[in-house]
Amino acid sequence: TAKQAGRNGYHVFDTESDRQAKVKRDNLTRMQAALDQQEFCLFYQPKVDMRTGEVLGAEALIRWQHPQEGILAPGRFLPAIEDTDLICDLGRWVLKDALQQLDLWRQQGLNLHVSINIAARQLQQKDFVDYIRNLLMQYPYLAPNQLELEILETAALDDMSHAHRVIEACQELGIRFALDDFGTGYSSLTYFRRLPAEVLKIDQSFVRDMLEDPDDLAIVEGILGLSNAFRRKVVAEGIETEAHGLMLLRLGCNWGQGYGIARPMPAVELPAWIASYQQPLSWRDNAH
Ligand code: C2E
Ligand code: MG
Ligand code: MG
Ligand code: MG
């Protein structure tokens, strides 16, 4: 009977998927409103040369200043929009806001490099390069090489030839590319070789465990060897302790980022942090 049908799989399943679709729509509406109402902001995490103590730049990391829930990290809200056009709108806002900030710092006499995370869907957009070119034209006093774009290996895999063209076109403008979370994707070494990104960012999971886990240490060493062979630069992510940094320096990796150096912070705090930063003595002593 109809009543029985209502209790069996089909109808229950439909209701559940309807509910999920509604949650998703509500999320989208809510985040679109948040974008319009400027509830998003960028935090900045410094990237340093551990050997010299020089601050190389900072990575822009998005936060949602949620009126009820406080400051939310991207893991809480990006996954819901990653396969929608909203991630592209948000991505354009990130680029705009970061360049504006970079120009403000420049006016204060601080010339920094900023890294920006680019979503896979954003990279695949037809007008991505045009957008960046136009944006840069609005800031004639910024050098394009102050901008670095971070992508996941997997972002390029969807449409390798398009990604390749986008990377090369951006490089012609003077922008650098970094492969984020390197080592966690599924790309083969052939793909890696074909991607003309200048920088590899060793994923934090390998760095975190490398002092206890010989396999992770081997992966870190492998990535460093690979980067030497292919003349790419390397940044280690997730440096939480002095010992992490020391090990990386011994392995020949000077550039790093992590809570042990600084947590992501609001833009206004960065200049004072830079002015006062001193690397641990053991890192300095290990200079070669
Ligand atoms: P990611 O680009 O790999 O950024 C590094 C993440 O690791 C950041 O998390 C950072 O706060 C965190 N982190 C840094 N140092 C340490 C450490 O020593 N230990 C640990 N446990 N974590 C550390 P966050 O800010 O939550 O961002 C997570 C991810 O969200 C980013 O990973 C990036 O993939 C994405 N994301 C952030 N901002 C944006 C954005 O503006 N656009 C896009 N498309 N994605 C973004
Ligand atoms: Mg990143
Ligand atoms: Mg990463
Ligand atoms: Mg990550």
mmCIF file with all atom_site columns, C-alpha atoms in Angstrom, residues 41 43 63-66 69-73:
data_model
loop_
_atom_site.group_PDB
_atom_site.id
_atom_site.type_symbol
_atom_site.label_atom_id
_atom_site.label_alt_id
_atom_site.label_comp_id
_atom_site.label_asym_id
_atom_site.label_entity_id
_atom_site.label_seq_id
_atom_site.pdbx_PDB_ins_code
_atom_site.Cartn_x
_atom_site.Cartn_y
_atom_site.Cartn_z
_atom_site.occupancy
_atom_site.B_iso_or_equiv
_atom_site.pdbx_formal_charge
_atom_site.auth_seq_id
_atom_site.auth_comp_id
_atom_site.auth_asym_id
_atom_site.auth_atom_id
_atom_site.pdbx_PDB_model_num
ATOM 1  C CA . CYS A 1 41 ? 38.771 38.185 6.120  1.00 0.00 ? 41 CYS A CA 1
ATOM 2  C CA . PHE A 1 43 ? 44.791 35.962 8.125  1.00 0.00 ? 43 PHE A CA 1
ATOM 3  C CA . ARG A 1 63 ? 38.568 33.093 7.782  1.00 0.00 ? 63 ARG A CA 1
ATOM 4  C CA . TRP A 1 64 ? 34.856 33.618 8.242  1.00 0.00 ? 64 TRP A CA 1
ATOM 5  C CA . GLN A 1 65 ? 34.002 36.039 11.031 1.00 0.00 ? 65 GLN A CA 1
ATOM 6  C CA . HIS A 1 66 ? 30.681 34.416 11.728 1.00 0.00 ? 66 HIS A CA 1
ATOM 7  C CA . GLU A 1 69 ? 29.964 31.214 15.794 1.00 0.00 ? 69 GLU A CA 1
ATOM 8  C CA . GLY A 1 70 ? 33.080 33.385 15.875 1.00 0.00 ? 70 GLY A CA 1
ATOM 9  C CA . ILE A 1 71 ? 36.083 32.979 13.599 1.00 0.00 ? 71 ILE A CA 1
ATOM 10 C CA . LEU A 1 72 ? 35.759 29.871 11.414 1.00 0.00 ? 72 LEU A CA 1
ATOM 11 C CA . ALA A 1 73 ? 38.669 28.168 9.642  1.00 0.00 ? 73 ALA A CA 1
#
